[in-house]
Coordinates of C-alpha atoms in Angstrom, one line a residue:
X1385 CA 34.4 -36.5 97.5
X1386 CA 35.4 -39.5 95.8
X1387 CA 35.0 -40.1 92.4
X1388 CA 31.4 -40.8 91.1
X1389 CA 31.5 -44.2 88.9
X1390 CA 29.4 -45.2 86.2
X1391 CA 29.5 -48.8 85.2
X1392 CA 29.5 -49.9 81.7
X1393 CA 29.0 -53.6 80.3
X1394 CA 30.5 -54.0 77.0
X1395 CA 30.8 -57.0 74.6
X1396 CA 33.8 -57.7 72.4
X1397 CA 32.9 -59.5 69.2
X1398 CA 35.6 -60.8 66.9
X1399 CA 35.2 -62.1 63.6
X1400 CA 37.9 -63.6 61.1
X1401 CA 37.8 -63.7 57.5
X1402 CA 40.2 -64.0 55.9
X1403 CA 42.4 -67.7 56.8
X1404 CA 45.7 -66.3 55.0
X1405 CA 45.7 -64.7 58.3
X1406 CA 46.7 -66.1 61.6
X1407 CA 44.0 -65.2 64.2
X1408 CA 45.0 -62.8 66.9
X1409 CA 45.9 -64.2 70.4
X1410 CA 43.5 -63.5 73.0
X1411 CA 46.2 -61.5 74.9
X1412 CA 46.6 -59.5 72.1
X1413 CA 42.9 -58.7 71.3
X1414 CA 42.6 -58.3 75.6
X1415 CA 45.3 -55.8 75.9
X1416 CA 44.5 -53.8 73.0
X1417 CA 41.1 -53.2 73.6
X1418 CA 40.1 -53.3 77.3
X1419 CA 43.2 -54.0 79.7
X1420 CA 47.0 -53.7 79.5
X1421 CA 50.1 -53.3 82.3
X1422 CA 50.9 -49.5 80.8
X1423 CA 47.0 -48.2 80.9
X1424 CA 46.7 -47.7 76.9
X1425 CA 43.7 -49.8 76.0
X1426 CA 41.3 -48.6 74.5
X1427 CA 38.6 -48.7 77.2
X1428 CA 41.5 -47.6 79.8
X1429 CA 41.9 -44.4 77.5
X1430 CA 38.2 -43.9 78.5
X1431 CA 38.7 -44.5 82.0
X1432 CA 41.5 -42.1 82.5
X1433 CA 40.0 -39.4 80.0
X1434 CA 36.8 -39.7 82.4
X1435 CA 38.9 -39.3 85.7
X1436 CA 38.0 -42.6 86.3
X1437 CA 34.0 -42.0 86.0
X1438 CA 33.6 -44.8 83.3
X1439 CA 34.5 -47.9 84.7
X1440 CA 34.1 -51.0 82.3
X1441 CA 33.5 -54.8 82.9
X1442 CA 34.2 -56.7 79.4
X1443 CA 33.4 -59.8 77.9
X1444 CA 35.7 -60.8 74.8
X1445 CA 33.7 -63.3 72.6
X1446 CA 35.6 -66.0 71.1
X1447 CA 36.7 -65.8 67.2
X1448 CA 33.9 -66.5 64.6
X1449 CA 34.7 -67.1 60.8
X1450 CA 32.2 -64.8 58.3
X1451 CA 32.7 -64.6 54.8
X1452 CA 33.9 -61.4 53.0
X1453 CA 33.9 -60.6 49.6
X1454 CA 33.1 -57.3 49.2
X1455 CA 35.8 -54.4 50.7
X1456 CA 32.8 -51.8 50.5
X1457 CA 30.4 -54.7 52.9
X1458 CA 28.4 -51.9 54.7
X1459 CA 28.7 -51.7 58.4
X1460 CA 25.1 -53.1 59.8
X1461 CA 26.1 -56.4 57.6
X1462 CA 29.3 -57.1 59.0
X1463 CA 27.6 -56.6 62.0
X1464 CA 24.8 -59.0 61.7
X1465 CA 27.2 -61.5 60.4
X1466 CA 29.4 -61.3 63.1
X1467 CA 26.4 -61.7 65.7
X1468 CA 24.8 -64.3 64.0
X1469 CA 27.9 -66.3 63.9
X1470 CA 29.0 -65.9 67.7
X1471 CA 24.9 -66.7 69.0
X1472 CA 26.0 -69.9 67.0
X1473 CA 28.6 -70.5 69.2
X1474 CA 27.5 -69.0 72.6
X1475 CA 23.8 -68.8 72.3
X1476 CA 24.3 -65.9 74.1
X1477 CA 21.1 -63.0 73.8
X1478 CA 23.6 -60.2 74.1
X1479 CA 20.9 -58.8 76.5
X1480 CA 23.1 -57.6 79.6
X1481 CA 25.5 -55.2 77.5
X1482 CA 25.2 -51.4 77.3
X1483 CA 27.4 -51.8 74.0
X1484 CA 29.3 -53.7 71.7
X1485 CA 32.9 -53.7 69.9
X1486 CA 33.1 -55.8 66.9
X1487 CA 37.2 -56.2 65.8
X1488 CA 36.8 -57.4 62.1
X1489 CA 40.1 -59.3 61.3
X1490 CA 42.1 -58.5 59.3
X1491 CA 40.2 -55.8 57.5
X1492 CA 41.3 -56.3 53.9
X1493 CA 39.9 -58.3 51.4
X1494 CA 41.5 -60.6 48.5
X1495 CA 39.8 -58.9 45.0
X1496 CA 39.9 -61.0 41.9
X1497 CA 42.0 -58.9 39.4
X1498 CA 42.7 -56.2 41.9
X1499 CA 44.4 -57.6 44.7
X1500 CA 44.4 -57.0 48.7
X1501 CA 42.5 -53.8 49.6
X1502 CA 41.0 -52.5 52.7
X1503 CA 37.7 -52.7 53.8
X1504 CA 36.1 -49.1 54.0
X1505 CA 32.8 -49.0 56.1
X1506 CA 34.0 -49.0 59.5
X1507 CA 32.8 -47.0 62.5
X1508 CA 29.7 -46.9 64.9
X1509 CA 26.4 -48.7 64.1
X1510 CA 23.1 -49.0 65.7
X1511 CA 23.0 -52.8 67.4
X1512 CA 19.1 -52.1 68.6
X1513 CA 17.4 -48.8 69.0
X1514 CA 19.2 -48.1 72.5
X1515 CA 23.0 -49.7 72.2
X1516 CA 25.4 -48.8 69.3
X1517 CA 28.6 -51.3 68.1
X1518 CA 31.9 -50.0 67.3
X1519 CA 33.0 -51.6 64.0
X1520 CA 36.6 -51.8 63.8
X1521 CA 38.6 -53.1 61.1
X1522 CA 42.1 -54.6 62.3
X1523 CA 44.4 -53.9 59.4
X1524 CA 43.4 -50.1 58.6
X1525 CA 42.6 -48.4 61.6
X1526 CA 44.6 -47.1 64.8
X1527 CA 44.6 -46.5 68.5
X1528 CA 42.6 -43.0 68.0
X1529 CA 40.0 -44.6 65.2
X1530 CA 39.1 -47.5 67.9
X1531 CA 38.6 -44.3 70.9
X1532 CA 36.7 -42.4 68.6
X1533 CA 34.3 -45.4 68.0
X1534 CA 34.0 -46.0 71.1
X1535 CA 33.3 -43.1 72.0
X1536 CA 29.8 -43.5 70.2
X1537 CA 29.2 -46.3 71.8
X1538 CA 29.6 -44.4 75.3
X1539 CA 27.2 -41.6 73.7
X1540 CA 29.7 -39.2 72.3
X1541 CA 28.9 -37.2 69.4
X1542 CA 31.0 -36.1 67.0
X1543 CA 32.2 -32.2 67.5
X1544 CA 31.9 -29.2 65.1
X1545 CA 34.1 -26.1 64.7
X1546 CA 36.5 -25.1 61.7
X1547 CA 35.3 -25.7 58.3
X1548 CA 37.6 -29.0 57.3
X1549 CA 37.0 -31.8 54.9
X1550 CA 36.2 -34.7 57.2
X1551 CA 33.4 -35.6 55.7
X1552 CA 35.3 -36.1 51.8
X1553 CA 35.2 -39.7 52.2
X1554 CA 37.5 -40.7 49.0
X1555 CA 40.2 -37.4 49.7
X1556 CA 39.5 -36.2 46.3
X1557 CA 38.5 -32.9 44.3
X1558 CA 35.7 -31.7 44.3
X1559 CA 36.2 -31.5 48.2
X1560 CA 33.0 -32.0 50.3
X1561 CA 33.3 -29.4 53.9
X1562 CA 31.4 -28.5 56.6
X1563 CA 32.0 -28.0 60.3
X1564 CA 31.6 -31.2 61.3
X1565 CA 34.8 -32.8 62.9
X1566 CA 35.9 -29.1 63.0
X1567 CA 37.3 -29.4 67.1
X1568 CA 41.4 -29.5 66.8
X1569 CA 41.0 -31.0 70.8
X1570 CA 38.7 -33.2 70.7
X1571 CA 38.9 -37.1 69.6
X1572 CA 35.5 -37.1 68.3
X1573 CA 36.4 -34.7 65.8
X1574 CA 39.2 -37.2 64.7
X1575 CA 37.7 -37.4 60.8
X1576 CA 40.0 -34.5 60.6
X1577 CA 41.1 -32.3 63.9
X1578 CA 39.9 -29.3 61.5
X1579 CA 41.9 -30.6 58.4
X1580 CA 41.1 -28.9 55.3
X1581 CA 42.3 -30.6 52.4
X1582 CA 40.6 -27.8 50.4
X1583 CA 43.2 -25.2 48.8
X1584 CA 40.9 -22.6 48.4
X1585 CA 40.3 -23.1 51.9
X1586 CA 43.3 -23.7 53.2
X1587 CA 44.9 -26.4 55.5
X1588 CA 43.8 -25.3 58.8
X1589 CA 45.2 -28.4 61.1
X1590 CA 47.4 -31.6 61.4
X1591 CA 46.8 -34.2 63.2
X1592 CA 47.5 -34.2 66.9
X1593 CA 48.5 -38.2 67.2
X1594 CA 50.9 -39.5 69.6
X1595 CA 52.3 -42.8 69.7
X1596 CA 51.9 -46.0 71.6
X1597 CA 53.0 -49.4 71.8
X1598 CA 51.3 -52.2 70.3
X1599 CA 50.4 -55.3 72.6
X1600 CA 52.8 -58.5 72.1
X1601 CA 51.4 -60.4 69.0
X1602 CA 49.2 -57.7 67.8
X1603 CA 51.5 -57.7 64.2
X1604 CA 51.0 -60.8 62.4
X1605 CA 52.5 -62.3 59.4
X1606 CA 50.2 -64.0 56.8
X1607 CA 50.6 -67.8 55.7
X1608 CA 50.1 -66.9 52.1
X1609 CA 53.0 -65.7 50.0
X1610 CA 52.7 -62.3 48.5
X1611 CA 50.5 -60.8 51.1
X1612 CA 51.7 -58.0 53.4
X1613 CA 52.0 -58.2 56.9
X1614 CA 49.6 -56.0 59.1
X1615 CA 49.3 -54.4 61.9
X1616 CA 52.7 -52.4 63.2
X1617 CA 54.8 -51.9 66.6
X1618 CA 53.2 -48.4 67.3
X1619 CA 50.1 -46.9 66.4
X1620 CA 48.7 -43.4 66.3
X1621 CA 46.7 -42.7 69.6
X1622 CA 45.1 -39.6 71.3
X1623 CA 44.3 -37.1 71.9
X1624 CA 42.0 -37.0 75.0
X1625 CA 38.3 -35.7 74.8
X1626 CA 37.7 -32.0 74.9
X1627 CA 36.9 -31.6 79.0
X1628 CA 34.1 -29.6 77.5
X1629 CA 32.6 -32.6 75.8
X1630 CA 33.2 -35.0 78.6
X1631 CA 31.0 -32.7 81.2
X1632 CA 28.4 -32.3 78.8
X1633 CA 28.1 -36.1 78.2
X1634 CA 28.8 -36.8 81.4
X1635 CA 28.1 -34.1 83.9
X1636 CA 29.3 -36.1 87.1
X1637 CA 32.4 -37.3 85.5
X1638 CA 34.9 -34.2 86.3
X1639 CA 33.5 -33.2 89.6
X1640 CA 35.4 -30.7 91.8
X1641 CA 38.0 -30.1 88.5
X1642 CA 35.1 -28.2 86.8
X1643 CA 33.9 -24.6 88.0
X1644 CA 30.2 -23.2 87.2
X1645 CA 29.6 -20.0 87.4
X1646 CA 27.2 -17.5 85.0
X1647 CA 28.1 -15.5 81.9
X1648 CA 28.9 -12.0 83.1
X1649 CA 27.0 -9.4 82.4
X1650 CA 27.4 -5.7 80.9
X1651 CA 30.0 -3.8 83.4
X1652 CA 30.6 -6.3 85.8
X1653 CA 33.9 -6.9 86.6
X1654 CA 36.0 -9.4 84.9
X1655 CA 35.5 -12.6 86.1
X1656 CA 39.0 -14.1 87.1
X1657 CA 39.8 -18.2 87.3
X1658 CA 42.9 -20.2 87.7
X1659 CA 42.9 -22.9 85.0
X1660 CA 45.2 -26.0 85.5
X1661 CA 46.3 -27.8 82.5
X1662 CA 44.0 -30.5 81.2
X1663 CA 46.4 -33.2 82.5
X1664 CA 46.8 -31.9 86.2
X1665 CA 46.6 -34.7 88.1
X1666 CA 46.3 -32.6 91.9
X1667 CA 43.5 -30.7 93.3
X1668 CA 42.5 -27.0 91.1
X1669 CA 39.7 -26.0 88.5
X1670 CA 40.8 -28.2 84.9
X1671 CA 37.8 -26.7 83.2
X1672 CA 35.5 -23.8 83.6
X1673 CA 31.8 -24.0 82.7
X1674 CA 29.7 -20.7 81.9
X1675 CA 26.1 -20.8 81.8
X1676 CA 23.7 -17.9 80.0
X1677 CA 21.3 -16.7 81.4
X1678 CA 17.9 -19.1 81.2
X1679 CA 20.2 -21.5 79.8
X1680 CA 17.8 -24.6 78.3
X1681 CA 18.3 -28.5 79.4
X1682 CA 20.1 -29.1 76.3
X1683 CA 22.7 -26.3 77.2
X1684 CA 23.0 -24.3 74.0
X1685 CA 24.6 -21.6 74.7
X1686 CA 26.8 -22.9 77.5
X1687 CA 30.6 -21.7 77.1
X1688 CA 33.4 -23.9 78.3
X1689 CA 37.4 -22.7 79.0
X1690 CA 40.1 -25.3 79.1
X1691 CA 44.1 -25.4 79.1
X1692 CA 45.7 -28.3 76.9
X1693 CA 49.4 -29.2 76.8
X1694 CA 51.6 -31.7 74.8
X1695 CA 51.2 -34.0 78.0
X1696 CA 49.9 -37.5 78.1
X1697 CA 47.0 -38.2 75.8
X1698 CA 47.5 -34.8 74.3
X1699 CA 51.4 -35.0 73.3
X1700 CA 50.8 -34.6 69.8
X1701 CA 50.1 -31.2 70.5
X1702 CA 53.8 -30.0 70.4
X1703 CA 53.3 -28.8 67.1
X1704 CA 53.5 -24.7 66.0
X1705 CA 52.2 -22.5 63.4
X1706 CA 54.0 -22.7 60.2
X1707 CA 52.7 -20.5 56.9
X1708 CA 53.6 -21.3 53.3
X1709 CA 54.2 -18.4 50.9
X1710 CA 53.0 -16.9 49.1
X1711 CA 49.5 -18.2 50.0
X1712 CA 50.0 -17.5 53.6
X1713 CA 48.0 -20.8 54.5
X1714 CA 48.6 -22.3 57.8
X1715 CA 49.9 -26.0 57.7
X1716 CA 50.2 -26.8 61.1
X1717 CA 48.0 -25.5 64.3
X1718 CA 49.9 -24.7 66.8
X1719 CA 47.6 -26.8 70.0
X1720 CA 49.3 -25.6 73.4
X1721 CA 46.5 -23.0 74.0
X1722 CA 43.4 -22.1 76.3
X1723 CA 40.4 -23.9 74.4
X1724 CA 37.3 -22.1 74.3
X1725 CA 34.2 -24.2 73.6
X1726 CA 30.4 -23.7 73.6
X1727 CA 27.5 -26.2 73.5
X1728 CA 25.7 -25.0 70.1
X1729 CA 23.3 -25.9 67.5
X1730 CA 24.3 -28.3 64.5
X1731 CA 22.4 -29.6 61.1
X1732 CA 22.3 -32.7 64.0
X1733 CA 20.9 -30.5 66.8
X1734 CA 23.2 -29.6 70.1
X1735 CA 26.8 -30.4 69.7
X1736 CA 30.1 -29.0 71.3
X1737 CA 31.6 -26.5 69.4
X1738 CA 35.4 -25.6 68.9
X1739 CA 35.1 -21.6 69.3
X1740 CA 38.9 -20.4 69.2
X1741 CA 42.0 -20.6 71.4
X1742 CA 44.7 -18.4 73.2
X1743 CA 48.4 -19.7 72.1
X1744 CA 50.6 -20.9 75.3
X1745 CA 52.9 -19.9 76.0
X1746 CA 51.7 -16.5 75.7
X1747 CA 52.1 -14.4 72.5
X1748 CA 51.5 -10.8 71.6
X1749 CA 47.6 -11.9 71.3
X1750 CA 46.5 -12.9 74.8
X1751 CA 42.9 -13.1 74.7
X1752 CA 39.7 -14.0 72.3
X1753 CA 36.5 -13.1 71.5
X1754 CA 34.1 -16.2 72.0
X1755 CA 32.4 -16.5 68.6
X1756 CA 28.4 -16.6 69.2
X1757 CA 28.7 -15.4 72.4
X1758 CA 29.2 -11.8 73.6
X1759 CA 32.0 -13.0 75.9
X1760 CA 35.9 -12.1 75.6
X1761 CA 38.7 -14.1 77.7
X1762 CA 42.2 -12.9 78.6
X1763 CA 45.2 -14.5 79.5
X1764 CA 46.8 -12.6 82.4
X1765 CA 49.6 -14.6 83.8
X1766 CA 50.8 -18.0 83.4
X1767 CA 52.9 -21.0 84.7
X1768 CA 54.1 -24.5 83.7
X1769 CA 50.5 -26.0 84.4
X1770 CA 48.0 -23.3 84.9
X1771 CA 47.0 -20.0 83.6
X1772 CA 45.4 -17.2 84.8
X1773 CA 42.2 -16.0 83.1
X1774 CA 39.5 -13.0 83.0
X1775 CA 36.5 -13.2 81.2
X1776 CA 34.5 -9.7 80.7
X1777 CA 31.3 -9.1 78.8
X1778 CA 32.1 -7.5 76.0
X1779 CA 35.3 -6.4 74.3
X1780 CA 37.7 -3.6 74.6
X1781 CA 41.0 -2.6 72.3
X1782 CA 44.6 -1.9 73.3
X1783 CA 47.5 -3.2 74.3
X1784 CA 49.7 -3.6 77.7
X1785 CA 53.6 -3.8 78.0
X1786 CA 55.1 -6.2 81.2
X1787 CA 58.6 -5.8 81.7
X1788 CA 61.7 -7.8 82.9
X1789 CA 65.0 -6.5 83.5
X1790 CA 68.4 -7.9 84.4
X1791 CA 71.6 -5.9 85.7
X1792 CA 75.1 -7.7 84.9
X1793 CA 78.0 -6.8 86.0
X1794 CA 80.9 -5.9 82.9
X1795 CA 83.8 -4.8 85.4
X1796 CA 84.9 -4.1 88.5
X1797 CA 87.8 -1.6 90.2
X1798 CA 88.4 -1.2 93.5
X1799 CA 89.6 2.3 93.8
X1800 CA 90.1 2.4 97.6
X1801 CA 89.8 1.0 100.7
X1802 CA 88.5 2.4 104.3
X1803 CA 88.0 1.2 107.2
X1804 CA 84.8 1.5 109.8
X1805 CA 85.2 3.1 113.4
X1806 CA 84.6 -0.8 114.3
X1807 CA 87.9 -2.0 112.5
X1808 CA 86.3 -3.6 109.5
X1809 CA 87.5 -3.1 106.3
X1810 CA 85.0 -1.8 103.2
X1811 CA 86.1 -1.5 99.8
X1812 CA 85.1 1.5 97.7
X1813 CA 84.6 0.1 94.3
X1814 CA 83.6 1.5 90.6
X1815 CA 81.4 -0.7 88.8
X1816 CA 79.8 -0.6 85.4
X1817 CA 76.8 -2.9 84.4
X1818 CA 74.9 -3.9 80.9
X1819 CA 71.5 -3.7 81.5
X1820 CA 69.1 -6.1 79.3
X1821 CA 65.2 -5.2 79.6
X1822 CA 62.7 -6.9 77.7
X1823 CA 59.2 -5.7 76.8
X1824 CA 56.4 -8.2 76.4
X1825 CA 53.3 -7.2 74.8
X1826 CA 49.8 -8.2 75.7
X1827 CA 47.4 -7.1 72.9
X1828 CA 43.9 -7.0 73.8
X1829 CA 40.8 -7.2 71.0
X1830 CA 42.9 -7.9 68.1
X1831 CA 43.5 -11.2 66.2
X1832 CA 46.6 -13.7 66.9
X1833 CA 48.1 -11.5 63.4
X1834 CA 48.5 -8.4 64.8
X1835 CA 51.9 -6.5 64.5
X1836 CA 53.2 -4.6 67.2
X1837 CA 55.4 -1.8 66.1
X1838 CA 58.4 -0.4 68.6
X1839 CA 60.0 2.8 69.3
X1840 CA 63.2 3.6 71.1
X1841 CA 64.2 7.1 72.2
X1842 CA 61.9 8.6 69.3
X1843 CA 63.1 6.0 67.0
X1844 CA 61.9 2.9 65.4
X1845 CA 63.5 -0.1 66.9
X1846 CA 65.7 -2.0 64.3
X1847 CA 67.7 -5.4 65.2
X1848 CA 70.4 -5.9 65.7
X1849 CA 71.5 -2.8 66.6
X1850 CA 70.4 0.9 66.8
X1851 CA 71.5 3.9 68.1
X1852 CA 70.2 6.7 70.0
X1853 CA 70.2 10.6 71.2
X1854 CA 70.6 10.7 75.3
X1855 CA 71.9 13.3 77.4
X1856 CA 75.7 12.7 77.3
X1857 CA 75.7 11.7 73.1
X1858 CA 75.1 8.5 71.0
X1859 CA 74.7 5.5 72.5
X1860 CA 74.8 2.2 71.0
X1861 CA 71.9 -0.6 72.2
X1862 CA 71.3 -4.2 71.2
X1863 CA 68.0 -4.9 69.9
X1864 CA 65.7 -7.8 69.2
X1865 CA 62.5 -8.5 68.9
X1866 CA 61.0 -12.4 69.1
X1867 CA 58.9 -13.6 66.2
X1868 CA 55.6 -15.3 67.7
X1869 CA 55.5 -13.0 71.2
X1870 CA 56.6 -9.7 69.7
X1871 CA 58.6 -9.3 72.8
X1872 CA 61.2 -6.7 72.5
X1873 CA 64.6 -7.0 74.3
X1874 CA 67.5 -4.4 74.5
X1875 CA 70.8 -4.5 75.8
X1876 CA 72.8 -1.5 76.8
X1877 CA 76.4 -0.7 76.3
X1878 CA 78.7 -0.7 79.4
X1879 CA 78.5 1.6 82.0
X1880 CA 76.1 3.9 80.0
X1881 CA 73.4 5.4 81.8
X1882 CA 70.4 7.5 80.8
X1883 CA 66.3 6.9 80.3
X1884 CA 64.6 7.2 77.4
X1885 CA 60.8 6.0 76.1
X1886 CA 60.1 2.3 75.0
X1887 CA 56.7 2.9 73.1
X1888 CA 54.4 -0.3 71.5
X1889 CA 52.1 0.8 69.2
X1890 CA 49.3 -1.6 67.5
X1891 CA 46.7 -0.2 64.8
X1892 CA 43.1 -1.5 64.1
X1893 CA 42.0 -2.2 60.3
X1894 CA 40.2 1.3 60.7
X1895 CA 42.8 3.2 61.5
X1896 CA 42.9 3.9 65.3
X1897 CA 46.0 3.5 67.4
X1898 CA 46.9 2.1 70.5
X1899 CA 50.3 2.8 72.7
X1900 CA 51.7 1.5 75.4
X1901 CA 54.8 3.1 77.0
X1902 CA 57.8 2.1 79.5
X1903 CA 61.4 3.4 80.2
X1904 CA 64.6 1.6 79.3
X1905 CA 66.7 3.0 82.0
X1906 CA 70.6 1.1 82.4
X1907 CA 72.1 1.1 85.4
X1908 CA 75.3 2.4 83.9
X1909 CA 77.6 2.6 87.1
X1910 CA 77.7 2.2 90.7
X1911 CA 80.6 4.7 92.5
X1912 CA 80.9 4.0 96.5
X1913 CA 81.1 1.0 98.9
X1914 CA 80.5 -2.2 98.1
X1915 CA 77.0 -3.1 98.3
X1916 CA 77.9 -6.3 100.2
X1917 CA 80.1 -4.2 102.7
X1918 CA 77.1 -2.2 103.8
X1919 CA 75.8 -4.7 105.9
X1920 CA 79.7 -3.8 108.2
X1921 CA 78.5 -0.6 108.1
X1922 CA 75.0 -1.3 109.4
X1923 CA 76.5 -3.5 112.1
X1924 CA 78.8 -0.5 113.2
X1925 CA 76.1 2.0 113.4
X1926 CA 74.2 -0.6 115.5
X1927 CA 77.4 -1.0 118.2
X1928 CA 77.7 3.0 118.3
X1929 CA 73.5 3.2 119.0
X1930 CA 73.7 0.8 121.9
X1931 CA 76.5 2.5 123.4
X1932 CA 74.9 5.7 123.7
X1933 CA 71.8 3.8 124.4
X1934 CA 69.7 5.2 122.1
X1935 CA 66.1 3.9 121.4
X1936 CA 65.3 1.2 118.5
X1937 CA 63.5 4.3 116.7
X1938 CA 66.4 6.5 117.2
X1939 CA 69.1 4.1 115.8
X1940 CA 66.8 4.1 112.6
X1941 CA 66.3 7.9 112.4
X1942 CA 70.3 8.6 112.8
X1943 CA 71.1 5.4 110.3
X1944 CA 68.7 6.6 107.8
X1945 CA 69.4 10.6 107.9
X1946 CA 73.0 9.5 106.2
X1947 CA 71.8 6.8 103.6
X1948 CA 73.1 7.9 100.2
X1949 CA 70.6 10.3 99.3
X1950 CA 70.7 13.9 98.3
X1951 CA 69.3 15.2 101.6
X1952 CA 72.1 12.8 103.1
X1953 CA 74.8 14.7 101.2
X1954 CA 73.4 17.9 101.8
X1955 CA 74.0 17.3 105.7
X1956 CA 77.7 16.3 105.0
X1957 CA 78.5 19.8 102.7
X1958 CA 76.7 22.1 104.5
X1959 CA 78.2 21.0 107.9
X1960 CA 74.8 20.4 109.7
X1961 CA 75.2 17.2 110.8
X1962 CA 74.7 18.5 114.7
X1963 CA 71.5 20.3 113.6
X1964 CA 70.2 16.9 112.7
X1965 CA 71.3 15.2 115.3
X1966 CA 69.6 17.7 117.8
X1967 CA 66.5 17.2 115.6
X1968 CA 66.7 13.2 116.1
X1969 CA 68.1 13.2 119.7
X1970 CA 67.7 16.7 121.2
X1971 CA 70.4 18.8 122.7
X1972 CA 71.1 17.6 125.9
X1973 CA 72.1 14.2 124.3
X1974 CA 74.1 15.7 121.4
X1975 CA 75.8 17.8 124.0
X1976 CA 77.1 14.8 126.4
X1977 CA 78.8 13.1 123.3
X1978 CA 82.4 12.9 124.0
X1979 CA 84.6 13.8 121.2
X1980 CA 85.6 9.8 120.1
X1981 CA 81.8 9.3 119.6
X1982 CA 81.2 12.5 117.9
X1983 CA 84.6 11.3 115.6
X1984 CA 82.8 7.5 114.7
X1985 CA 79.5 9.2 114.2
X1986 CA 81.2 11.3 111.2
X1987 CA 83.2 8.4 109.9
X1988 CA 79.9 6.5 109.6
X1989 CA 77.8 9.0 108.2
X1990 CA 80.8 9.9 105.8
X1991 CA 81.4 5.9 104.2
X1992 CA 77.7 5.9 104.6
X1993 CA 77.5 8.5 101.9
X1994 CA 79.7 7.4 99.5

């Protein structure tokens, strides 16, 4: 099924209110707002982030001149002045348009005695009861702001979430805070993206902008001396809207990239899904929508999950958490994450709400409780552009470990040279190894700051090195604990072999302790026929077996009886080779073996057991 498209007709009005700045070219305006070869115009942005669903037909009206004397001139008055002037020029009734964009240029006002001041009231305003207009100020606004305001024209509302100061218009104490603009993952929260400037509440998030190039002619130099140039070669842009917001506003936009399901019920096995990154271009689920029982038409209670990473319009999501001591205040929110949204009530009605995240790449904290719901989501595996999730009703608390291992050859000595009965040379070697093992904790039911305590061989793991008690005495190992993931890495000394317990512990606030254990068992050494020469032994086994016309199952049974195994060694030491052969081949066939064949077999057995 192809993309379901929706045609949107927009009118672009342009009002010039200061002759000290030469008018912007039609081409510059067109390429910033409507279309350019790089695909970064505001309307192209909305086409891309809705997966081609919104298709625009735009009419750009000629520049008109209006008078602006007050930098605090309100949006309705700006629109009324520009609309009246445009109607005088064009006689257009503006009936056929779905929405409007007004570019106020230059967006700064010369105030007697105060100098040049930026106009303050930009944003969306009602054009009539059914249609909206985005009022944009050229000199003081960026691409992110323009995309946000055009989003209002398209029917998108503000999203909610973290307590922030996006509604504090003067940016000065006493602070005004609220949950409006509180979604760090939605352009419709661009008033703050969750940033909170009130030091009593803590700075929660920075603005996740990326940079795009302005079109040619967007930067202008004033004709009057002493006035500052306006515009910039690059402007802040992004991020994309939350996919949750797109699906809620335009249910047909995302098509098959949305998977719908019901809330898991109590006791039901986990709902499992592979979620691809929001910018992922190929087929696959990019948004999971879980519907509560008896979901109302407004969607209240619906849960959305999406995976956002620093790519495309989300390139500004490459930040990581940083904390300032002693207040331990988050000043920069890491955003590459699995993100939860819900449709919830706000003071203005149903809205999209940010409800939490699981950081990617995965840290020790691999799950989250989705606020205002009984659901929990856990990340169980991940790749470059995907993550596997489990969603359950309720929560559980605990810790699990995943283990990676690497054995590195530290030294090798050839201790002897032998030849198979077939004439091939095989080397007997003594190899010493260093083993590195890493233990990645996955903590469930805790917040992202839960410390993991590590013990190795009963002792607290202490970077950068520690001593272990083993059966052969003390042994030194190297120790490292990664900060964000709390992953423990151990490296053995060369040639040392032992087996000790590695235990990870987390403790609930009430004192309940949860543990998970794995082994640290370095390989140590290998003494015997070089593993790369084992193929020559196998070939010789097959030649011998074929020469004796053994059936394939008999070939395997004879060869496997004498691998490097304890029972194989006992056969050699107890001189019971014949009894094994009789068991496998039968008495008659063993009696028929000529001395040379018997000698070759014994040689193969002896080499195979080294």
